mmCIF file of C-alpha atoms in Angstrom:
data_model
loop_
_atom_site.group_PDB
_atom_site.id
_atom_site.type_symbol
_atom_site.label_atom_id
_atom_site.label_comp_id
_atom_site.label_asym_id
_atom_site.label_seq_id
_atom_site.Cartn_x
_atom_site.Cartn_y
_atom_site.Cartn_z
ATOM 1 C CA PHE A 16 0.000 0.000 0.000
ATOM 2 C CA ALA A 17 2.943 2.373 0.555
ATOM 3 C CA ARG A 18 4.672 2.320 -2.842
ATOM 4 C CA PRO A 19 1.684 3.824 -4.734
ATOM 5 C CA LEU A 20 1.517 6.850 -2.395
ATOM 6 C CA PRO A 21 2.036 9.868 -4.677
ATOM 7 C CA CYS A 22 4.275 11.663 -2.150
ATOM 8 C CA PHE A 23 7.001 9.019 -2.594
ATOM 9 C CA ALA A 24 6.693 8.079 -6.296
ATOM 10 C CA GLY A 25 7.597 4.497 -5.348
ATOM 11 C CA ARG A 26 10.647 5.395 -3.219
ATOM 12 C CA VAL A 27 9.728 3.811 0.094
ATOM 13 C CA GLY A 28 12.081 2.737 2.873
ATOM 14 C CA LYS A 29 11.263 1.745 6.446
ATOM 15 C CA ILE A 30 7.647 1.152 7.426
ATOM 16 C CA ALA A 31 6.962 1.112 11.174
ATOM 17 C CA VAL A 32 3.607 -0.090 12.507
ATOM 18 C CA ILE A 33 2.937 1.350 15.973
ATOM 19 C CA LEU A 34 0.409 -0.608 18.015
ATOM 20 C CA ASN A 35 -1.090 0.816 21.211
ATOM 21 C CA GLY A 36 -3.452 -0.771 23.722
ATOM 22 C CA ARG A 37 -6.195 0.774 25.825
ATOM 23 C CA ASN A 38 -4.929 3.651 28.033
ATOM 24 C CA ASP A 39 -1.469 3.713 26.404
ATOM 25 C CA ALA A 40 -0.335 7.332 26.398
ATOM 26 C CA GLY A 41 2.930 6.997 24.528
ATOM 27 C CA VAL A 42 5.946 9.137 25.332
ATOM 28 C CA GLU A 43 6.136 12.728 24.133
ATOM 29 C CA HIS A 44 9.376 13.058 22.198
ATOM 30 C CA ALA A 45 11.228 14.601 19.258
ATOM 31 C CA ASP A 46 12.903 12.149 16.900
ATOM 32 C CA HIS A 47 16.095 14.195 16.501
ATOM 33 C CA ALA A 48 17.494 17.721 16.847
ATOM 34 C CA LEU A 49 19.719 17.935 13.787
ATOM 35 C CA GLN A 50 19.231 21.349 12.199
ATOM 36 C CA ASP A 51 20.542 20.243 8.813
ATOM 37 C CA LEU A 52 18.213 17.277 8.354
ATOM 38 C CA VAL A 53 14.459 17.123 7.652
ATOM 39 C CA SER A 54 12.838 13.673 7.787
ATOM 40 C CA GLU A 55 10.939 12.579 4.701
ATOM 41 C CA PHE A 56 8.062 10.431 5.937
ATOM 42 C CA VAL A 57 4.308 10.372 6.382
ATOM 43 C CA TRP A 58 2.278 9.326 9.424
ATOM 44 C CA VAL A 59 -0.830 7.265 8.601
ATOM 45 C CA ARG A 60 -3.897 6.678 10.800
ATOM 46 C CA PRO A 61 -5.849 3.734 9.316
ATOM 47 C CA PRO A 62 -9.642 4.188 8.999
ATOM 48 C CA ARG A 63 -10.503 2.032 12.034
ATOM 49 C CA SER A 64 -7.938 3.678 14.312
ATOM 50 C CA THR A 65 -9.142 6.172 16.907
ATOM 51 C CA LYS A 66 -5.609 7.029 18.024
ATOM 52 C CA ARG A 67 -5.364 10.751 18.865
ATOM 53 C CA PHE A 68 -2.069 12.248 17.769
ATOM 54 C CA TYR A 69 -0.594 15.681 18.518
ATOM 55 C CA VAL A 70 2.398 17.852 17.628
ATOM 56 C CA VAL A 71 3.698 20.510 20.033
ATOM 57 C CA ASP A 72 4.029 23.880 18.314
ATOM 58 C CA SER A 73 6.786 26.454 18.888
ATOM 59 C CA ARG A 74 4.752 28.052 21.719
ATOM 60 C CA GLY A 75 4.545 24.718 23.582
ATOM 61 C CA LYS A 76 0.872 24.064 22.728
ATOM 62 C CA LYS A 77 -0.250 20.501 21.943
ATOM 63 C CA CYS A 78 -1.945 20.716 18.551
ATOM 64 C CA GLU A 79 -4.184 17.686 18.015
ATOM 65 C CA VAL A 80 -4.399 16.254 14.523
ATOM 66 C CA PRO A 81 -8.101 16.259 13.527
ATOM 67 C CA PRO A 82 -9.676 12.754 13.463
ATOM 68 C CA SER A 83 -10.530 13.231 9.787
ATOM 69 C CA CYS A 84 -6.812 13.530 8.920
ATOM 70 C CA ARG A 85 -5.543 10.119 7.847
ATOM 71 C CA VAL A 86 -2.107 10.990 6.385
ATOM 72 C CA LEU A 87 0.232 13.785 7.408
ATOM 73 C CA TRP A 88 3.804 15.012 7.459
ATOM 74 C CA PHE A 89 5.235 16.979 10.369
ATOM 75 C CA ASP A 90 8.749 18.031 11.275
ATOM 76 C CA ASP A 91 9.756 15.238 13.653
ATOM 77 C CA ARG A 92 12.227 17.583 15.345
ATOM 78 C CA LEU A 93 9.099 18.993 17.030
ATOM 79 C CA LYS A 94 7.865 17.145 20.114
ATOM 80 C CA HIS A 95 4.919 14.883 19.384
ATOM 81 C CA GLY A 96 2.952 12.020 20.895
ATOM 82 C CA ILE A 97 -0.455 10.471 21.444
ATOM 83 C CA PHE A 98 -3.212 11.080 23.943
ATOM 84 C CA PRO A 99 -4.285 8.019 26.010
ATOM 85 C CA VAL A 100 -5.767 5.430 23.665
ATOM 86 C CA ASP A 101 -9.475 4.653 24.129
ATOM 87 C CA ASP A 102 -9.550 1.107 22.754
ATOM 88 C CA GLU A 103 -7.378 -1.981 22.270
ATOM 89 C CA GLY A 104 -5.279 -2.504 19.160
ATOM 90 C CA GLN A 105 -5.037 1.056 17.883
ATOM 91 C CA VAL A 106 -2.555 1.412 15.038
ATOM 92 C CA SER A 107 -0.628 4.155 13.309
ATOM 93 C CA ILE A 108 1.987 3.699 10.596
ATOM 94 C CA ARG A 109 5.128 5.691 9.807
ATOM 95 C CA ILE A 110 6.380 5.365 6.243
ATOM 96 C CA ASP A 111 9.865 6.706 5.510
ATOM 97 C CA GLY A 112 10.989 7.296 1.960
ATOM 98 C CA ARG A 113 12.153 9.939 -0.439
ATOM 99 C CA PHE A 114 9.626 12.587 -1.396
ATOM 100 C CA CYS A 115 9.010 13.260 -5.061
ATOM 101 C CA ALA A 116 9.946 16.792 -6.163
ATOM 102 C CA ALA A 117 6.352 18.110 -6.188
ATOM 103 C CA PHE A 118 5.573 16.885 -2.651
ATOM 104 C CA ARG A 119 8.935 18.094 -1.311
ATOM 105 C CA GLU A 120 8.172 21.545 -2.749
ATOM 106 C CA ARG A 121 4.672 21.575 -1.212
ATOM 107 C CA ILE A 122 6.062 20.694 2.235
ATOM 108 C CA ARG A 123 8.867 23.253 1.811
ATOM 109 C CA ARG A 124 6.319 25.935 0.937
ATOM 110 C CA ASP A 125 3.468 25.057 3.352
ATOM 111 C CA GLY A 126 5.024 22.965 6.151
ATOM 112 C CA THR A 127 5.616 23.979 9.755
ATOM 113 C CA PHE A 128 9.251 23.448 10.676
ATOM 114 C CA ALA A 129 11.075 23.248 14.012
ATOM 115 C CA PHE A 130 13.825 25.545 12.747
ATOM 116 C CA GLU A 131 13.700 28.582 10.474
ATOM 117 C CA GLU A 132 16.133 26.906 8.066
ATOM 118 C CA GLY A 133 13.885 23.836 7.674
ATOM 119 C CA PRO A 134 12.444 24.689 4.255
ATOM 120 C CA ALA A 135 15.904 25.311 2.751
ATOM 121 C CA VAL A 136 17.270 22.116 4.320
ATOM 122 C CA LEU A 137 14.413 20.066 2.843
ATOM 123 C CA ALA A 138 14.883 21.643 -0.594
ATOM 124 C CA ALA A 139 18.614 20.811 -0.493
ATOM 125 C CA GLN A 140 17.903 17.127 0.191
ATOM 126 C CA ILE A 141 16.951 16.559 -3.442
ATOM 127 C CA ASN A 142 20.216 14.623 -3.922
ATOM 128 C CA GLY A 143 19.834 12.262 -0.985
ATOM 129 C CA PRO A 144 17.542 10.836 1.651
ATOM 130 C CA PRO A 145 16.862 12.267 5.101
ATOM 131 C CA PHE A 146 18.752 9.589 7.021
ATOM 132 C CA LEU A 147 21.691 7.634 5.710
ATOM 133 C CA LYS A 148 23.229 4.594 7.297
ATOM 134 C CA GLN A 149 26.374 2.736 6.409
ATOM 135 C CA ARG A 150 25.600 -0.857 5.515
ATOM 136 C CA ALA A 151 29.189 -1.920 6.054
ATOM 137 C CA ALA A 152 30.960 -2.064 9.397
ATOM 138 C CA ALA A 153 31.334 1.174 11.323
ATOM 139 C CA THR A 154 35.054 1.147 10.570
ATOM 140 C CA ALA A 155 34.449 1.134 6.818
ATOM 141 C CA SER A 156 35.545 4.224 4.992
ATOM 142 C CA PHE A 157 33.946 5.762 1.930
ATOM 143 C CA ALA A 158 35.136 8.365 -0.541
ATOM 144 C CA ALA A 159 33.337 10.500 -3.089
ATOM 145 C CA GLY A 160 32.556 8.410 -6.155
ATOM 146 C CA ASP A 161 32.357 5.051 -4.308
ATOM 147 C CA ALA A 162 29.480 2.775 -5.299
ATOM 148 C CA VAL A 163 27.366 1.877 -2.242
ATOM 149 C CA GLU A 164 23.891 0.834 -1.221
ATOM 150 C CA ALA A 165 21.845 3.323 0.817
ATOM 151 C CA CYS A 166 18.440 3.261 2.469
ATOM 152 C CA PHE A 167 15.605 5.624 3.341
ATOM 153 C CA GLY A 168 14.932 5.920 7.069
ATOM 154 C CA SER A 169 16.668 3.258 9.111
ATOM 155 C CA GLY A 170 15.090 0.828 6.696
ATOM 156 C CA SER A 171 15.686 -2.508 5.184
ATOM 157 C CA VAL A 172 15.258 -1.565 1.516
ATOM 158 C CA TRP A 173 18.632 -0.724 -0.010
ATOM 159 C CA TYR A 174 19.222 1.065 -3.321
ATOM 160 C CA PRO A 175 22.366 1.432 -5.469
ATOM 161 C CA ALA A 176 23.951 4.851 -4.961
ATOM 162 C CA THR A 177 27.145 6.849 -5.437
ATOM 163 C CA VAL A 178 28.841 8.628 -2.523
ATOM 164 C CA LEU A 179 28.877 12.428 -2.872
ATOM 165 C CA SER A 180 30.545 13.160 0.488
ATOM 166 C CA THR A 181 31.082 11.820 3.992
ATOM 167 C CA LEU A 182 30.157 13.504 7.262
ATOM 168 C CA ASP A 183 29.815 12.965 10.980
ATOM 169 C CA ARG A 184 26.506 13.639 12.751
ATOM 170 C CA GLU A 185 26.781 13.580 16.521
ATOM 171 C CA GLY A 186 29.396 10.830 16.387
ATOM 172 C CA MET A 187 27.557 8.798 13.743
ATOM 173 C CA PRO A 188 29.460 8.379 10.469
ATOM 174 C CA MET A 189 27.155 9.073 7.546
ATOM 175 C CA ILE A 190 27.413 9.445 3.811
ATOM 176 C CA VAL A 191 25.611 11.748 1.401
ATOM 177 C CA VAL A 192 24.636 9.891 -1.756
ATOM 178 C CA ARG A 193 22.981 10.311 -5.112
ATOM 179 C CA TYR A 194 20.798 7.385 -6.094
ATOM 180 C CA ASP A 195 21.870 5.744 -9.330
ATOM 181 C CA GLU A 196 18.300 5.521 -10.630
ATOM 182 C CA ASP A 197 17.592 9.174 -9.922
ATOM 183 C CA ASP A 198 15.259 9.889 -12.839
ATOM 184 C CA GLU A 199 12.459 10.890 -10.494
ATOM 185 C CA GLU A 200 8.836 10.231 -11.391
ATOM 186 C CA GLU A 201 6.180 12.770 -10.430
#
């Protein structure tokens, strides 16, 4: 069901299914605080789910996502969570991937970001995914031009890519890549 979503144009990585039982409140959290990284994902509330989700705005107010909203993006550097669940087996789904150009531009233009630079950061990610992870051992070294496999999210779907540069993010070695099949569909 994820690959046909128009926001990804078939470029889907990790899919996380989050199951909550009655009275589960979840833990309010932000997924990361990196100012030069904007996550490319959507949060999905299936039709039978009554899970109530919120995002904390810059003033500290919990902004509840309306029950009619079934798919959304938010800047996961903002704190977010769920209100206590009212029934057993309530599900939400996070789908990480690489946004198509049109969706990336819409989020850049209309999205609410944790940092003022968020829109520019998202626009600059056209050449690579939001999170990159080395498939090889942590001691492996990469150089610009190396052929590698890279994933979207922390996922299990790996795609051929070419290293553009290497970097270190809070002690985690990462690589910036360009996907070999980068003739993006709209």
